[in-house]
Amino acid sequence: MKKDKTPKKDNSTGIAVFDQNSIYSKIFHNNPTPHTLAKKSDRSLVDVNEAWEKFTGYKKGEVLGYAVEDLNLICLSEANSIRAFLADQEILKSYELEVNKKNGEITYGLATFQLVNLGGEDFVQSSILDISKLKHTENQLQVSKNFSESLLDSMHEGLIVLNADLTCIRVNKAYLEMTGYKESEIVGTKQPFPHWPPEHYQTFRKYVSLGLKGIFNRSQLTFKKANGDRFEAAVASAKITNNENETIGYVSTLVDISERIKYQNELQERSIQMVRKKDAILQLVNLVGKDFDTILKNITSITSRTLNVARVSIWKFNEDESQIHCIKAFHLDSNSFVNNEILNAEDYPSYFKALYKNKTIKINNAISDEITKDLAEDYLPKYNISSMLDVFITGIDKPFGVICFEHTGEPRKWTASEEQFATTVAGLVSLAIENNKRKKIQKELIEINEKLSLANTDLKNLKKELEQQNVYLREEINLVFNYEEMVYGSAAFSQVLTDVEKVAETDATVLLFGESGTGKELIARAIHNISERNTKPLIKVNCAAIPKELIESELFGHKKGSFTGAFSDKEGKFKLADGGTLFLDEVGELPLEMQPKLLRAIQEHEIEPIGSSKVEKVNLRIVAATNRNLDEEVKKKNFREDLYFRLNVFPIDIPPLRKRPEDIPILIEHFVDKFCRKYNKEIKFISQETKQALYNYKWPGNVRELENLIERSVILTNSETLFVPGFKSSEKEAPISSATLTLDDVQRMHIVQILKQCNWKIDGSQGAAKILDIKPSTLRDRMKKLGIKKP
């Protein structure tokens, strides 16, 4: 009766379970013997090699996802046997199968099954040796004469044949190449055979004894090569019988699996290293908040042992960043701390230049590398350092220093995983620095509050007077208005502050949109300072600066013992901002998996620290900021739509500087005055040409770019006239003033604004001359005089 060719598909879907470029993948796919790989849990096929496709006639896409025993490739009784083996057995086993090819042809194969572990999951690897010729001719042939010489020597698996008294009578070419012995050294011998390692005689004899009892199966054994080397091999054995079912010999196949075992060992070692690094990070996270010196000691000692690095050191820049001073260094061999090294930037220019440029320096051979060639003269030999992995440490408002992982002995090739670990540790040092400064500030605030409480009555009176003065100033000052450190004179920015005043007195969530450098943090601080929450803290969280592994603990806190290394309770930023305002900067960078937890905290006004079963209520106001287009991010599924709607209660769009050019003269005057006081300079003038060039510049970096340019200009200027590098200058000068604009400035600004509205069209009914109510020729003369040119 013809079998039903429609296979029964299980609920699994075939997928690739290992890296296609791995050693295991290459061995699997390049093997000339038909191989399959199936999940042990539900026995569904996840991969087959090309040899299997050719052997059965089926393509990979036709069988992936089906349970191997349910495919109509094999007969029912054999399928039930395989099913029972996969469910109950933990040893290797072989089966002779009747195989139904896709074209209807029936053939035979010797199938072997082996349990393997890939990526932490158990799989069953099977291979099929085509024994159809052997099956069809076994009644006519005796022992080794039964096998075709060409068939045996064409096999890639090693093959050895024994007669009934266990004398070797045949080995194939692959067997000889695998072991390195000559045919004469094996054929004619009895056990123990030359390729049996003496230390494993008992294992081999036990394996053979099982075969004599008819329990031959597949196993993994250690073999000895002719040169004495050992290698691991998968062995499958079967007995050979005559027409009367009498045993007349035995056949075994041999597959070298040394590379596969090596790959599995590498995976296991990599997994162990990942667990160690995770435990180290969790342990270090719980140190944030403790004494700063204790934190540095633990960071250097723990990371040194985790990466097995001889020396881990933390260095700090001096004020002008011309040198770095080693403030903590742990030596693994002596289990001691040795500090006080100092490196000057002028002595090691290559190293310092690379450090500032790349932020991370990964040197496998420090003695010969160009970056560390200066260090190789004195510093590296002092500690026998051969390889370096250095990561920049950011401070609160300027670079703090660098953390160095220094390897001794033979040069070491740093991995990407080790580099990522080092970067995470550098981030933890930055958090410790921020926390240490915050603790100092909190201590100072407590002392200040104690002093302020003694003069509470005077402060109330002063507050009342200041409120009256503030009302007066708001009525009188229209052009230049310093609001929460913000200097402006434009209607566009004035509207932003009008929105700020409206929303500040409420508890509504505010979402600030704006390019980098437009002052989003200043706006957030303004909202907090003029709200009723201004007596409580404004807590800032930069969502882009915190590693994704730490973001939940940073926001919601954790309890002692909640995970490895959690030695004490830690309050999150939500709890610290209770009663005040929480500023979520760069909220568009928040990891997707963290967004539902943030949404719940904002909606329910409650948090649940890691490791705690108790829900804590919090009363705070959320101000978020981003330079991304969250509408587009929502469409791309990079940002949750419900969180976006929850944050976008009161959006404020902060215009870039190029859209409020009338603020540029005011800001120039403000920054010149600021940096003249800082650098003890007296600068009173600026050339008209430079002033016009600054006004016409697009300022992609916005106010921050302008501030940095003016600071650099003040430093470079040695006279009373401001020198701005990169901008034209002339002898025609004007006082630096933002409070008043010249008539030419006003005309220039107005004409440029109208020209932009008209797309720089001058003539015609829709031209700028018509709107300005002047002749086109007059407008062109005026533009030439004022230096107005189409960009």
PDB file of N, CA, C and O in Angstrom, residues 561-587:
ATOM      1  N   GLY A 561      19.593  42.880  48.370  1.00  0.00           N
ATOM      2  CA  GLY A 561      19.447  41.460  48.096  1.00  0.00           C
ATOM      3  C   GLY A 561      18.558  41.121  46.922  1.00  0.00           C
ATOM      4  O   GLY A 561      18.288  39.951  46.669  1.00  0.00           O
ATOM      5  N   SER A 562      18.076  42.131  46.174  1.00  0.00           N
ATOM      6  CA  SER A 562      17.165  41.863  45.059  1.00  0.00           C
ATOM      7  C   SER A 562      17.877  41.178  43.900  1.00  0.00           C
ATOM      8  O   SER A 562      17.259  40.507  43.085  1.00  0.00           O
ATOM      9  N   PHE A 563      19.199  41.343  43.803  1.00  0.00           N
ATOM     10  CA  PHE A 563      19.982  40.644  42.793  1.00  0.00           C
ATOM     11  C   PHE A 563      21.419  40.565  43.281  1.00  0.00           C
ATOM     12  O   PHE A 563      21.760  41.156  44.321  1.00  0.00           O
ATOM     13  N   THR A 564      22.229  39.813  42.587  1.00  0.00           N
ATOM     14  CA  THR A 564      23.617  39.626  43.001  1.00  0.00           C
ATOM     15  C   THR A 564      24.336  40.965  43.104  1.00  0.00           C
ATOM     16  O   THR A 564      24.361  41.740  42.157  1.00  0.00           O
ATOM     17  N   GLY A 565      24.915  41.222  44.272  1.00  0.00           N
ATOM     18  CA  GLY A 565      25.631  42.487  44.472  1.00  0.00           C
ATOM     19  C   GLY A 565      24.788  43.603  45.042  1.00  0.00           C
ATOM     20  O   GLY A 565      25.288  44.705  45.260  1.00  0.00           O
ATOM     21  N   ALA A 566      23.488  43.359  45.281  1.00  0.00           N
ATOM     22  CA  ALA A 566      22.621  44.397  45.861  1.00  0.00           C
ATOM     23  C   ALA A 566      22.799  44.384  47.371  1.00  0.00           C
ATOM     24  O   ALA A 566      22.048  43.749  48.117  1.00  0.00           O
ATOM     25  N   PHE A 567      23.835  45.091  47.856  1.00  0.00           N
ATOM     26  CA  PHE A 567      24.186  45.041  49.273  1.00  0.00           C
ATOM     27  C   PHE A 567      23.385  46.026  50.126  1.00  0.00           C
ATOM     28  O   PHE A 567      23.408  45.958  51.358  1.00  0.00           O
ATOM     29  N   SER A 568      22.690  46.951  49.506  1.00  0.00           N
ATOM     30  CA  SER A 568      21.913  47.927  50.269  1.00  0.00           C
ATOM     31  C   SER A 568      20.766  48.447  49.412  1.00  0.00           C
ATOM     32  O   SER A 568      20.746  48.251  48.196  1.00  0.00           O
ATOM     33  N   ASP A 569      19.805  49.101  50.073  1.00  0.00           N
ATOM     34  CA  ASP A 569      18.698  49.715  49.351  1.00  0.00           C
ATOM     35  C   ASP A 569      19.199  50.930  48.578  1.00  0.00           C
ATOM     36  O   ASP A 569      20.160  51.597  48.986  1.00  0.00           O
ATOM     37  N   LYS A 570      18.533  51.201  47.462  1.00  0.00           N
ATOM     38  CA  LYS A 570      18.867  52.392  46.691  1.00  0.00           C
ATOM     39  C   LYS A 570      17.580  53.045  46.203  1.00  0.00           C
ATOM     40  O   LYS A 570      16.701  52.376  45.661  1.00  0.00           O
ATOM     41  N   GLU A 571      17.464  54.364  46.437  1.00  0.00           N
ATOM     42  CA  GLU A 571      16.294  55.097  45.962  1.00  0.00           C
ATOM     43  C   GLU A 571      16.510  55.553  44.525  1.00  0.00           C
ATOM     44  O   GLU A 571      17.588  56.019  44.161  1.00  0.00           O
ATOM     45  N   GLY A 572      15.490  55.385  43.692  1.00  0.00           N
ATOM     46  CA  GLY A 572      15.572  55.801  42.304  1.00  0.00           C
ATOM     47  C   GLY A 572      15.267  57.279  42.133  1.00  0.00           C
ATOM     48  O   GLY A 572      14.895  57.993  43.080  1.00  0.00           O
ATOM     49  N   LYS A 573      15.403  57.754  40.883  1.00  0.00           N
ATOM     50  CA  LYS A 573      15.189  59.171  40.607  1.00  0.00           C
ATOM     51  C   LYS A 573      13.723  59.582  40.819  1.00  0.00           C
ATOM     52  O   LYS A 573      13.437  60.723  41.186  1.00  0.00           O
ATOM     53  N   PHE A 574      12.782  58.652  40.596  1.00  0.00           N
ATOM     54  CA  PHE A 574      11.378  58.976  40.844  1.00  0.00           C
ATOM     55  C   PHE A 574      11.161  59.321  42.321  1.00  0.00           C
ATOM     56  O   PHE A 574      10.448  60.265  42.651  1.00  0.00           O
ATOM     57  N   LYS A 575      11.790  58.548  43.209  1.00  0.00           N
ATOM     58  CA  LYS A 575      11.630  58.789  44.638  1.00  0.00           C
ATOM     59  C   LYS A 575      12.343  60.068  45.045  1.00  0.00           C
ATOM     60  O   LYS A 575      11.839  60.834  45.888  1.00  0.00           O
ATOM     61  N   LEU A 576      13.515  60.310  44.480  1.00  0.00           N
ATOM     62  CA  LEU A 576      14.261  61.532  44.815  1.00  0.00           C
ATOM     63  C   LEU A 576      13.501  62.789  44.387  1.00  0.00           C
ATOM     64  O   LEU A 576      13.626  63.842  45.017  1.00  0.00           O
ATOM     65  N   ALA A 577      12.713  62.677  43.314  1.00  0.00           N
ATOM     66  CA  ALA A 577      11.973  63.835  42.796  1.00  0.00           C
ATOM     67  C   ALA A 577      10.588  63.972  43.433  1.00  0.00           C
ATOM     68  O   ALA A 577       9.802  64.822  43.019  1.00  0.00           O
ATOM     69  N   ASP A 578      10.274  63.154  44.428  1.00  0.00           N
ATOM     70  CA  ASP A 578       8.952  63.183  45.069  1.00  0.00           C
ATOM     71  C   ASP A 578       8.664  64.581  45.617  1.00  0.00           C
ATOM     72  O   ASP A 578       9.442  65.127  46.396  1.00  0.00           O
ATOM     73  N   GLY A 579       7.548  65.148  45.185  1.00  0.00           N
ATOM     74  CA  GLY A 579       7.185  66.502  45.590  1.00  0.00           C
ATOM     75  C   GLY A 579       7.716  67.570  44.663  1.00  0.00           C
ATOM     76  O   GLY A 579       7.265  68.715  44.717  1.00  0.00           O
ATOM     77  N   GLY A 580       8.679  67.216  43.809  1.00  0.00           N
ATOM     78  CA  GLY A 580       9.278  68.187  42.909  1.00  0.00           C
ATOM     79  C   GLY A 580       9.005  67.861  41.452  1.00  0.00           C
ATOM     80  O   GLY A 580       7.906  67.443  41.078  1.00  0.00           O
ATOM     81  N   THR A 581      10.062  68.012  40.633  1.00  0.00           N
ATOM     82  CA  THR A 581       9.929  67.819  39.182  1.00  0.00           C
ATOM     83  C   THR A 581      10.990  66.838  38.707  1.00  0.00           C
ATOM     84  O   THR A 581      12.143  66.905  39.132  1.00  0.00           O
ATOM     85  N   LEU A 582      10.605  65.908  37.825  1.00  0.00           N
ATOM     86  CA  LEU A 582      11.529  64.969  37.206  1.00  0.00           C
ATOM     87  C   LEU A 582      11.696  65.355  35.735  1.00  0.00           C
ATOM     88  O   LEU A 582      10.740  65.367  34.982  1.00  0.00           O
ATOM     89  N   PHE A 583      12.929  65.677  35.360  1.00  0.00           N
ATOM     90  CA  PHE A 583      13.230  66.084  33.984  1.00  0.00           C
ATOM     91  C   PHE A 583      13.849  64.909  33.236  1.00  0.00           C
ATOM     92  O   PHE A 583      14.961  64.474  33.543  1.00  0.00           O
ATOM     93  N   LEU A 584      13.108  64.354  32.274  1.00  0.00           N
ATOM     94  CA  LEU A 584      13.571  63.219  31.464  1.00  0.00           C
ATOM     95  C   LEU A 584      14.164  63.758  30.161  1.00  0.00           C
ATOM     96  O   LEU A 584      13.462  63.978  29.177  1.00  0.00           O
ATOM     97  N   ASP A 585      15.463  63.992  30.171  1.00  0.00           N
ATOM     98  CA  ASP A 585      16.134  64.518  28.985  1.00  0.00           C
ATOM     99  C   ASP A 585      16.403  63.380  27.997  1.00  0.00           C
ATOM    100  O   ASP A 585      16.654  62.239  28.397  1.00  0.00           O
ATOM    101  N   GLU A 586      16.357  63.688  26.700  1.00  0.00           N
ATOM    102  CA  GLU A 586      16.558  62.706  25.630  1.00  0.00           C
ATOM    103  C   GLU A 586      15.642  61.497  25.818  1.00  0.00           C
ATOM    104  O   GLU A 586      16.062  60.341  25.712  1.00  0.00           O
ATOM    105  N   VAL A 587      14.361  61.748  26.088  1.00  0.00           N
ATOM    106  CA  VAL A 587      13.419  60.653  26.360  1.00  0.00           C
ATOM    107  C   VAL A 587      13.227  59.763  25.139  1.00  0.00           C
ATOM    108  O   VAL A 587      12.851  58.594  25.250  1.00  0.00           O
TER     109      VAL A 587
END
